[in-house]
Amino acid sequence: MTTRDHFADDPRTNRERMLAGDLYIADDPENERLARRAFALADACYRATVAGDDEAARQALTELLGSLGEGAYVKPPLAVDYGENVHIGARTFVNSNLTALDVARITIGEDCQIGPNVQLLTPTHPVDPEPRRDKLEAALPIVLGDNVWLGGGVIVCPGVTIGDNTVVGAGSVVVRDLPANVVAVGNPARVVREIA
């Protein structure tokens, strides 16, 4: 089976297409280098935390992420694609086992509470079988407003924005935007009440 050239008239690299939010193939050498760097820095953060060296752990995390607000804490382990597209606001707490697939930007606001085993997933793949077989993918950004609380095991899908102060119940799957000041639960997550 031969794979057709989806980018015959596009001189950009796959990384350039990825950063533009367009379809791309994840075989770019720079992406591979950055993914290995991210893995090493996440591992360094984990090892420093285990050793009780909070300063070294914070340094590795600061080097890994696009931005890390003052007083924010990320409890390892942490899994990212690149790290550079993850931005965490001040005083946010991220519990263990966050998976932040940051092919596109992931913005986590200030004063958020992120439960254990949360997944923030920006990658998308074509529904049509041919381009999916040809390994095409893209990504859509995720935005969490300030003071958002995601319970344990929440999954946030590509392109979702969650408004300020919103609470998402444990195990929920968020497939579309949620407004500010609500409680949402379920799969797919649905608003069950407003927060006064």
Tab-separated table of C-alpha atoms in Angstrom:
chain	number	residue	atom	x	y	z
A	1	MET	CA	0.000	0.000	0.000
A	2	THR	CA	1.430	3.379	-0.969
A	3	THR	CA	0.881	6.518	1.035
A	4	ARG	CA	0.014	9.596	-0.980
A	5	ASP	CA	1.920	12.839	-0.462
A	6	HIS	CA	-0.570	15.052	1.358
A	7	PHE	CA	1.862	17.972	1.417
A	8	ALA	CA	3.185	18.070	-2.170
A	9	ASP	CA	2.421	21.796	-2.496
A	10	ASP	CA	3.301	22.749	1.100
A	11	PRO	CA	6.985	23.598	1.684
A	12	ARG	CA	6.615	23.755	5.493
A	13	THR	CA	8.070	21.161	7.819
A	14	ASN	CA	5.715	18.933	9.766
A	15	ARG	CA	6.613	20.898	12.902
A	16	GLU	CA	5.646	24.167	11.186
A	17	ARG	CA	2.329	22.631	10.121
A	18	MET	CA	1.775	21.341	13.668
A	19	LEU	CA	2.430	24.741	15.253
A	20	ALA	CA	0.047	26.373	12.764
A	21	GLY	CA	-2.732	23.981	13.831
A	22	ASP	CA	-2.818	22.254	10.445
A	23	LEU	CA	-2.685	18.575	9.583
A	24	TYR	CA	0.824	17.144	9.859
A	25	ILE	CA	2.684	13.860	10.307
A	26	ALA	CA	4.510	13.365	13.601
A	27	ASP	CA	7.864	12.437	12.093
A	28	ASP	CA	9.626	15.794	12.339
A	29	PRO	CA	13.211	15.505	13.716
A	30	GLU	CA	12.809	18.692	15.798
A	31	ASN	CA	9.605	17.341	17.343
A	32	GLU	CA	11.414	14.116	18.188
A	33	ARG	CA	14.269	16.034	19.824
A	34	LEU	CA	11.857	18.169	21.859
A	35	ALA	CA	9.846	15.106	22.924
A	36	ARG	CA	13.011	13.410	24.224
A	37	ARG	CA	14.008	16.608	26.023
A	38	ALA	CA	10.552	16.764	27.632
A	39	PHE	CA	10.780	13.157	28.776
A	40	ALA	CA	14.199	13.787	30.332
A	41	LEU	CA	13.058	16.952	32.133
A	42	ALA	CA	9.882	15.300	33.450
A	43	ASP	CA	12.050	12.433	34.707
A	44	ALA	CA	14.483	14.891	36.323
A	45	CYS	CA	11.581	16.591	38.092
A	46	TYR	CA	10.326	13.237	39.360
A	47	ARG	CA	13.769	12.129	40.570
A	48	ALA	CA	14.435	15.446	42.309
A	49	THR	CA	11.065	15.240	44.063
A	50	VAL	CA	11.793	11.686	45.253
A	51	ALA	CA	15.190	12.885	46.532
A	52	GLY	CA	13.520	15.754	48.415
A	53	ASP	CA	15.252	18.428	46.333
A	54	ASP	CA	12.340	20.800	45.775
A	55	GLU	CA	14.548	23.462	44.201
A	56	ALA	CA	15.894	21.097	41.537
A	57	ALA	CA	12.399	19.739	40.883
A	58	ARG	CA	11.041	23.265	40.366
A	59	GLN	CA	13.992	24.123	38.104
A	60	ALA	CA	13.366	21.076	35.883
A	61	LEU	CA	9.654	21.871	35.734
A	62	THR	CA	10.315	25.521	34.883
A	63	GLU	CA	12.648	24.437	32.087
A	64	LEU	CA	10.113	21.891	30.817
A	65	LEU	CA	6.953	23.996	30.721
A	66	GLY	CA	6.043	27.016	28.626
A	67	SER	CA	5.294	28.894	31.845
A	68	LEU	CA	4.812	28.055	35.514
A	69	GLY	CA	3.171	30.646	37.747
A	70	GLU	CA	4.407	31.647	41.162
A	71	GLY	CA	3.343	29.199	43.838
A	72	ALA	CA	2.081	26.626	41.320
A	73	TYR	CA	2.876	23.015	42.195
A	74	VAL	CA	2.887	19.946	39.945
A	75	LYS	CA	3.099	16.618	41.767
A	76	PRO	CA	4.964	14.072	39.646
A	77	PRO	CA	4.823	12.004	37.643
A	78	LEU	CA	3.876	14.244	34.735
A	79	ALA	CA	3.559	13.138	31.094
A	80	VAL	CA	3.716	15.654	28.237
A	81	ASP	CA	4.449	15.577	24.517
A	82	TYR	CA	6.704	18.639	24.469
A	83	GLY	CA	6.034	20.599	27.660
A	84	GLU	CA	6.713	23.936	25.985
A	85	ASN	CA	3.017	24.315	25.094
A	86	VAL	CA	1.796	23.854	28.693
A	87	HIS	CA	1.161	27.052	30.665
A	88	ILE	CA	0.159	26.826	34.345
A	89	GLY	CA	-1.051	29.837	36.311
A	90	ALA	CA	-0.056	31.019	39.764
A	91	ARG	CA	-1.074	29.010	42.834
A	92	THR	CA	-2.453	26.105	40.779
A	93	PHE	CA	-2.108	22.605	42.210
A	94	VAL	CA	-1.728	19.655	39.850
A	95	ASN	CA	-1.967	16.218	41.437
A	96	SER	CA	-0.022	13.168	40.269
A	97	ASN	CA	-0.222	11.521	36.854
A	98	LEU	CA	-1.321	14.484	34.763
A	99	THR	CA	-1.151	13.612	31.078
A	100	ALA	CA	-0.956	16.862	29.085
A	101	LEU	CA	-0.600	16.043	25.386
A	102	ASP	CA	0.479	19.511	24.323
A	103	VAL	CA	0.653	19.303	20.553
A	104	ALA	CA	-1.387	22.516	20.767
A	105	ARG	CA	-1.307	25.027	23.629
A	106	ILE	CA	-2.735	23.991	26.996
A	107	THR	CA	-3.538	26.908	29.288
A	108	ILE	CA	-4.359	26.214	32.934
A	109	GLY	CA	-5.453	29.329	34.813
A	110	GLU	CA	-4.583	30.588	38.278
A	111	ASP	CA	-5.755	28.899	41.505
A	112	CYS	CA	-6.885	25.707	39.723
A	113	GLN	CA	-7.124	22.285	41.344
A	114	ILE	CA	-6.297	19.393	39.000
A	115	GLY	CA	-7.048	15.953	40.434
A	116	PRO	CA	-4.952	12.821	39.942
A	117	ASN	CA	-4.947	11.009	36.604
A	118	VAL	CA	-6.401	13.928	34.649
A	119	GLN	CA	-5.878	13.902	30.871
A	120	LEU	CA	-5.699	17.092	28.789
A	121	LEU	CA	-5.664	15.860	25.188
A	122	THR	CA	-5.112	18.329	22.333
A	123	PRO	CA	-4.347	15.887	19.443
A	124	THR	CA	-7.005	15.006	16.881
A	125	HIS	CA	-6.995	12.450	14.096
A	126	PRO	CA	-9.080	12.306	10.907
A	127	VAL	CA	-12.272	10.292	11.052
A	128	ASP	CA	-11.792	9.350	7.382
A	129	PRO	CA	-9.764	6.112	7.303
A	130	GLU	CA	-7.344	6.993	4.483
A	131	PRO	CA	-5.674	10.084	6.000
A	132	ARG	CA	-5.702	8.415	9.413
A	133	ARG	CA	-3.900	5.384	7.905
A	134	ASP	CA	-1.425	7.858	6.392
A	135	LYS	CA	-0.708	9.059	9.985
A	136	LEU	CA	-2.124	12.576	9.588
A	137	GLU	CA	-3.027	14.385	12.786
A	138	ALA	CA	-3.679	17.886	14.079
A	139	ALA	CA	-4.465	19.499	17.433
A	140	LEU	CA	-6.790	22.006	19.058
A	141	PRO	CA	-5.922	24.070	22.151
A	142	ILE	CA	-7.385	23.520	25.626
A	143	VAL	CA	-8.092	26.407	28.010
A	144	LEU	CA	-8.983	26.125	31.699
A	145	GLY	CA	-10.040	29.407	33.290
A	146	ASP	CA	-9.069	30.560	36.776
A	147	ASN	CA	-10.141	28.578	39.849
A	148	VAL	CA	-11.268	25.530	37.832
A	149	TRP	CA	-11.425	22.213	39.702
A	150	LEU	CA	-11.088	18.994	37.692
A	151	GLY	CA	-11.802	15.894	39.769
A	152	GLY	CA	-9.702	12.761	39.517
A	153	GLY	CA	-9.660	11.009	36.166
A	154	VAL	CA	-11.285	13.833	34.184
A	155	ILE	CA	-10.568	13.781	30.442
A	156	VAL	CA	-10.651	17.076	28.541
A	157	CYS	CA	-10.851	16.645	24.764
A	158	PRO	CA	-9.282	18.781	22.005
A	159	GLY	CA	-10.523	22.339	21.558
A	160	VAL	CA	-12.368	22.577	24.893
A	161	THR	CA	-12.531	25.742	27.007
A	162	ILE	CA	-13.728	25.549	30.624
A	163	GLY	CA	-14.826	28.822	32.230
A	164	ASP	CA	-13.675	30.349	35.527
A	165	ASN	CA	-14.733	28.671	38.793
A	166	THR	CA	-16.237	25.627	37.068
A	167	VAL	CA	-16.073	22.213	38.765
A	168	VAL	CA	-15.927	19.000	36.728
A	169	GLY	CA	-16.777	15.811	38.608
A	170	ALA	CA	-14.383	12.895	38.849
A	171	GLY	CA	-14.292	10.604	35.826
A	172	SER	CA	-16.100	13.036	33.531
A	173	VAL	CA	-15.252	13.375	29.839
A	174	VAL	CA	-15.449	16.969	28.615
A	175	VAL	CA	-16.106	17.030	24.869
A	176	ARG	CA	-17.425	20.598	24.485
A	177	ASP	CA	-16.958	23.972	26.153
A	178	LEU	CA	-18.281	24.527	29.659
A	179	PRO	CA	-19.304	27.994	30.866
A	180	ALA	CA	-18.021	29.695	34.002
A	181	ASN	CA	-19.520	29.032	37.433
A	182	VAL	CA	-21.117	25.612	36.878
A	183	VAL	CA	-20.773	22.030	38.069
A	184	ALA	CA	-20.581	19.460	35.258
A	185	VAL	CA	-20.450	15.671	35.463
A	186	GLY	CA	-20.741	12.620	33.239
A	187	ASN	CA	-19.702	11.221	29.899
A	188	PRO	CA	-20.116	13.440	28.054
A	189	ALA	CA	-19.938	16.055	30.803
A	190	ARG	CA	-23.193	17.985	31.257
A	191	VAL	CA	-23.937	20.979	33.438
A	192	VAL	CA	-25.953	19.865	36.476
A	193	ARG	CA	-26.082	23.146	38.379
A	194	GLU	CA	-24.833	26.676	38.560
A	195	ILE	CA	-22.518	27.932	41.275
A	196	ALA	CA	-23.902	31.048	42.966
